Amino acid sequence: MADHITAPADPRHSRIGALRMLRVMLSARLRSQVVYRGSFAGDLLAQALLSVTEFVEVYVLLHNAPVFGGMTLVQACVVYGLSSMAFGLADMVFGQLDTVNVAIRTGQLETLLVRPVPLLLQLITADVQLRRLGRVSTGLLIYVWSLCYAQVPLDGAGLALIVSAPLAGMLIFGALFVAAGSLQFWLIDGAQAGNTITYGGRYVASMPAGALLLPVRVFFTFVVPATLVAYVPAAVLTGAELVWPFQPAMAWLGLPVAVLLWAVVGLLWRAGVRRYTGAGG
């Protein structure tokens, strides 16, 4: 009797099954964070208070000076609210890429590479922290309040920019998190270098660009596009005068720049993964 030959498993079915398992695990992780409501509320409040504390710096600067970096207090509030909301969303989805250096050093990355799911997707879904919604909600409140107080006209173009700017900012910050994670494949414990891009970009994005030194302004526009996240859209929405080298049309560059940035960091990430040789585990 002829031996039965088992056909090899379809790799597509394996990937679909792995993605389903990944979805189940992500859902379980998210539910586990909200099951203890008191603790979850405390985490949200802590994140919100942290965002408010950072906002106090902007308020103190502009409370004692009528104009800071070419912007009034209300205009600077639009900048801060928009940047805080965009960064909070990106930090919630992509912030766990900060731990890539730990996964490389401990050899945990090797266990992820053998799974039939893209490595980046596994890392992104590994530890989504819902408590970061506290920062997002605070940024949203400041953003909406300052837009209303500044009496921004809600015509077609203005409304489109109000809605698209936070999405573009989230995508730009998300790409910066991926770029920072990619650096860990080349640097030894390069977390601080990555933080310069991500958290340094967040700080720059929350301030009026006119208050920055020209070299800093140029770097965080044409190398790390942090000023395009909030400053340029906020200036156009509120009618603030733009400083060099910005032009009003640049307010709409957020999404195109985000797409281009993701294409670049995607290549950087794949190059880093190909370079990884293992930790000997």
Coordinates of C-alpha atoms in Angstrom, one line a residue:
M1 CA 0.0 0.0 0.0
A2 CA 1.3 3.4 -1.0
D3 CA 2.2 5.7 1.8
H4 CA 0.0 8.7 2.2
I5 CA 1.9 11.9 1.4
T6 CA 0.8 14.9 3.4
A7 CA 0.8 18.1 1.4
P8 CA 2.7 21.0 2.9
A9 CA 0.7 23.6 4.7
D10 CA -0.2 26.7 2.7
P11 CA 2.0 29.5 4.1
R12 CA -0.9 31.9 3.5
H13 CA -3.1 29.9 5.9
S14 CA -0.3 30.0 8.5
R15 CA -0.1 33.8 8.2
I16 CA -3.8 34.2 8.5
G17 CA -3.9 32.0 11.6
A18 CA -1.0 33.9 13.1
L19 CA -2.8 37.2 12.4
R20 CA -5.9 35.9 14.0
M21 CA -3.9 34.8 17.1
L22 CA -2.3 38.2 17.2
R23 CA -5.7 39.9 17.1
V24 CA -6.9 37.8 20.0
M25 CA -3.8 38.5 22.0
L26 CA -4.1 42.2 21.4
S27 CA -7.7 42.2 22.4
A28 CA -6.9 40.3 25.6
R29 CA -4.1 42.8 26.4
L30 CA -6.4 45.8 25.9
R31 CA -9.2 44.2 28.1
S32 CA -6.8 43.4 30.8
Q33 CA -5.9 47.1 31.1
V34 CA -9.5 48.3 31.7
V35 CA -10.7 45.4 33.9
Y36 CA -9.5 47.2 37.1
R37 CA -11.4 50.4 36.5
G38 CA -9.9 52.3 39.5
S39 CA -6.4 51.6 38.4
F40 CA -7.1 52.5 34.8
A41 CA -8.7 55.8 35.8
G42 CA -5.7 56.6 37.9
D43 CA -3.4 55.9 35.0
L44 CA -5.5 58.1 32.7
L45 CA -5.5 60.9 35.3
A46 CA -1.7 60.7 35.7
Q47 CA -1.1 61.0 32.0
A48 CA -3.5 63.9 31.8
L49 CA -1.8 65.7 34.7
L50 CA 1.6 65.1 33.0
S51 CA 0.3 66.8 29.9
V52 CA -1.1 69.7 31.9
T53 CA 2.2 70.1 33.7
E54 CA 4.0 70.4 30.3
F55 CA 1.3 72.9 29.2
V56 CA 2.0 75.1 32.2
E57 CA 5.5 75.9 30.7
V58 CA 3.9 77.3 27.6
Y59 CA 1.3 79.2 29.6
V60 CA 3.9 80.8 32.0
L61 CA 6.0 81.9 29.0
L62 CA 3.1 83.6 27.2
H63 CA 1.4 84.9 30.3
N64 CA 4.4 87.1 31.0
A65 CA 4.9 88.1 27.3
P66 CA 2.2 89.1 24.9
V67 CA 3.9 87.4 22.0
F68 CA 6.3 84.4 22.0
G69 CA 7.9 83.1 18.8
G70 CA 5.5 85.3 16.8
M71 CA 2.4 83.8 18.5
T72 CA -0.1 84.9 21.2
L73 CA -1.1 82.6 24.0
V74 CA -4.2 81.3 22.2
Q75 CA -2.3 80.6 19.0
A76 CA 0.4 78.8 21.0
C77 CA -2.3 76.7 22.7
V78 CA -3.5 75.5 19.3
V79 CA 0.1 74.4 18.6
Y80 CA 0.4 72.6 22.0
G81 CA -3.0 71.0 21.9
L82 CA -2.4 69.7 18.3
S83 CA 1.1 68.4 19.0
S84 CA 0.1 66.8 22.3
M85 CA -2.9 64.9 20.7
A86 CA -0.8 63.7 17.7
F87 CA 2.1 62.6 19.9
G88 CA -0.3 60.9 22.4
L89 CA -1.9 58.8 19.6
A90 CA 1.5 57.9 18.1
D91 CA 2.9 57.0 21.6
M92 CA -0.1 54.8 22.3
V93 CA 0.3 52.8 19.1
F94 CA 4.1 52.9 18.4
G95 CA 5.6 53.9 21.8
Q96 CA 6.6 50.3 22.7
L97 CA 9.2 50.5 20.0
D98 CA 11.3 52.1 22.7
T99 CA 12.0 48.6 23.9
V100 CA 13.6 47.3 20.7
N101 CA 17.1 47.6 22.2
V102 CA 16.0 45.5 25.2
A103 CA 14.6 42.8 22.8
I104 CA 17.9 42.8 20.9
R105 CA 20.1 42.6 24.0
T106 CA 18.1 39.8 25.6
G107 CA 17.7 37.7 22.4
Q108 CA 13.9 38.1 22.6
L109 CA 13.9 39.4 19.0
E110 CA 14.9 35.9 17.8
T111 CA 11.7 34.4 19.1
L112 CA 9.7 37.0 17.2
L113 CA 11.6 36.6 13.9
V114 CA 10.6 32.9 13.6
R115 CA 6.8 33.7 13.7
P116 CA 5.0 34.1 10.4
V117 CA 3.9 37.7 11.2
P118 CA 5.9 40.8 10.3
L119 CA 8.2 41.8 13.1
L120 CA 7.2 45.4 13.2
L121 CA 3.5 44.4 13.6
Q122 CA 4.4 42.1 16.5
L123 CA 6.3 44.8 18.3
I124 CA 3.6 47.4 17.8
T125 CA 0.9 45.2 19.2
A126 CA 3.0 43.8 22.0
D127 CA 2.1 46.5 24.6
V128 CA -0.4 49.1 23.5
Q129 CA -0.9 51.3 26.6
L130 CA -4.5 52.7 26.8
R131 CA -3.4 55.0 29.6
R132 CA -1.8 57.2 27.0
L133 CA -5.3 58.3 26.1
G134 CA -5.0 60.7 29.1
R135 CA -2.5 62.8 27.1
V136 CA -4.7 62.5 24.0
S137 CA -7.8 63.7 25.8
T138 CA -6.0 66.7 27.3
G139 CA -4.5 67.7 24.0
L140 CA -7.9 67.4 22.4
L141 CA -9.5 69.6 25.0
I142 CA -6.8 72.3 24.6
Y143 CA -7.0 72.0 20.8
V144 CA -10.8 72.4 20.6
W145 CA -10.9 75.2 23.3
S146 CA -8.2 77.2 21.7
L147 CA -9.7 76.9 18.2
C148 CA -13.0 78.1 19.5
Y149 CA -11.4 81.0 21.5
A150 CA -9.4 82.0 18.4
Q151 CA -12.6 82.0 16.4
V152 CA -11.1 80.0 13.6
P153 CA -13.5 80.0 10.6
L154 CA -15.0 76.5 10.0
D155 CA -15.1 76.7 6.2
G156 CA -14.3 73.8 4.0
A157 CA -10.5 74.3 3.9
G158 CA -10.3 75.2 7.6
L159 CA -12.3 72.2 8.7
A160 CA -10.3 69.9 6.5
L161 CA -7.0 71.1 8.0
I162 CA -8.4 70.9 11.6
V163 CA -9.3 67.2 11.0
S164 CA -6.3 66.2 8.9
A165 CA -3.5 67.8 10.9
P166 CA -3.8 65.5 14.0
L167 CA -3.8 62.4 11.7
A168 CA -0.8 63.7 9.8
G169 CA 1.0 64.4 13.1
M170 CA 0.3 61.0 14.4
L171 CA 1.7 59.4 11.3
I172 CA 4.8 61.6 11.4
F173 CA 5.5 60.8 15.1
G174 CA 4.8 57.1 14.4
A175 CA 7.4 57.1 11.6
L176 CA 9.8 58.8 14.0
F177 CA 9.2 56.0 16.6
V178 CA 10.0 53.4 13.9
A179 CA 13.1 55.3 12.8
A180 CA 14.3 55.4 16.5
G181 CA 13.7 51.7 16.8
S182 CA 15.6 51.0 13.6
L183 CA 18.7 52.8 15.0
Q184 CA 18.9 50.1 17.7
F185 CA 20.2 47.6 15.1
W186 CA 23.3 49.8 14.5
L187 CA 23.9 51.4 17.9
I188 CA 24.8 49.8 21.1
D189 CA 22.1 50.8 23.6
G190 CA 21.1 53.7 21.4
A191 CA 17.9 54.5 23.2
Q192 CA 19.0 58.0 24.0
A193 CA 19.8 58.7 20.3
G194 CA 16.3 57.5 19.5
N195 CA 14.7 59.7 22.2
T196 CA 16.4 62.7 20.5
I197 CA 14.3 62.1 17.5
T198 CA 11.0 61.1 19.2
Y199 CA 10.7 63.1 22.4
G200 CA 12.9 65.9 21.1
G201 CA 10.6 66.1 18.1
R202 CA 7.6 66.2 20.5
Y203 CA 9.1 69.1 22.5
V204 CA 9.9 71.1 19.3
A205 CA 6.4 70.4 17.9
S206 CA 4.8 71.8 21.0
M207 CA 6.5 75.2 20.7
P208 CA 6.1 78.1 18.3
A209 CA 8.8 77.7 15.7
G210 CA 9.7 81.4 15.8
A211 CA 11.2 80.8 19.3
L212 CA 13.7 78.3 18.0
L213 CA 17.2 79.0 16.8
L214 CA 17.5 78.9 13.0
P215 CA 19.7 75.8 12.9
V216 CA 17.3 73.9 15.2
R217 CA 14.3 75.2 13.2
V218 CA 15.9 74.0 9.9
F219 CA 16.8 70.6 11.3
F220 CA 13.4 69.9 12.8
T221 CA 11.8 70.9 9.5
F222 CA 13.8 69.3 6.7
V223 CA 15.4 66.4 8.6
V224 CA 12.9 65.6 11.4
P225 CA 9.7 67.3 10.2
A226 CA 8.4 68.1 13.7
T227 CA 7.4 71.7 13.0
L228 CA 5.0 70.5 10.2
V229 CA 3.0 68.6 12.9
A230 CA 1.5 71.6 14.6
Y231 CA 3.2 74.9 14.1
V232 CA 2.5 75.5 10.5
P233 CA -1.2 74.2 10.5
A234 CA -1.9 76.2 13.7
A235 CA -0.4 79.4 12.2
V236 CA -2.5 79.1 9.1
L237 CA -5.7 78.3 11.1
T238 CA -5.2 81.2 13.5
G239 CA -3.7 83.8 11.0
A240 CA -0.4 84.0 12.8
E241 CA 2.6 85.3 10.8
L242 CA 4.9 82.5 9.7
V243 CA 8.6 82.7 10.2
W244 CA 11.2 81.7 7.6
P245 CA 11.3 79.2 5.9
F246 CA 7.6 78.4 6.2
Q247 CA 4.9 79.2 3.7
P248 CA 1.1 78.9 4.1
A249 CA 1.0 76.0 1.6
M250 CA 3.2 74.0 3.9
A251 CA 0.3 73.5 6.2
W252 CA -1.0 70.8 3.8
L253 CA 2.3 69.0 3.6
G254 CA 1.7 66.9 6.7
L255 CA 0.1 63.8 5.0
P256 CA 2.5 63.8 2.0
V257 CA 5.5 64.2 4.2
A258 CA 4.2 61.4 6.5
V259 CA 3.8 59.0 3.5
L260 CA 7.3 59.8 2.3
L261 CA 8.7 59.5 5.8
W262 CA 7.1 56.1 6.2
A263 CA 8.6 54.9 2.9
V264 CA 12.1 56.0 4.1
V265 CA 11.8 54.5 7.6
G266 CA 10.4 51.3 6.1
L267 CA 13.6 50.8 4.1
L268 CA 15.6 51.7 7.2
W269 CA 13.7 49.1 9.3
R270 CA 14.1 46.3 6.8
A271 CA 17.8 47.1 6.4
G272 CA 18.2 46.9 10.2
V273 CA 16.3 43.6 10.4
R274 CA 18.5 42.1 7.7
R275 CA 21.6 43.3 9.6
Y276 CA 20.5 41.6 12.8
T277 CA 22.6 38.4 13.4
G278 CA 21.1 37.3 16.7
A279 CA 22.2 37.4 20.3
G280 CA 23.3 33.8 20.6
G281 CA 20.1 32.6 22.2

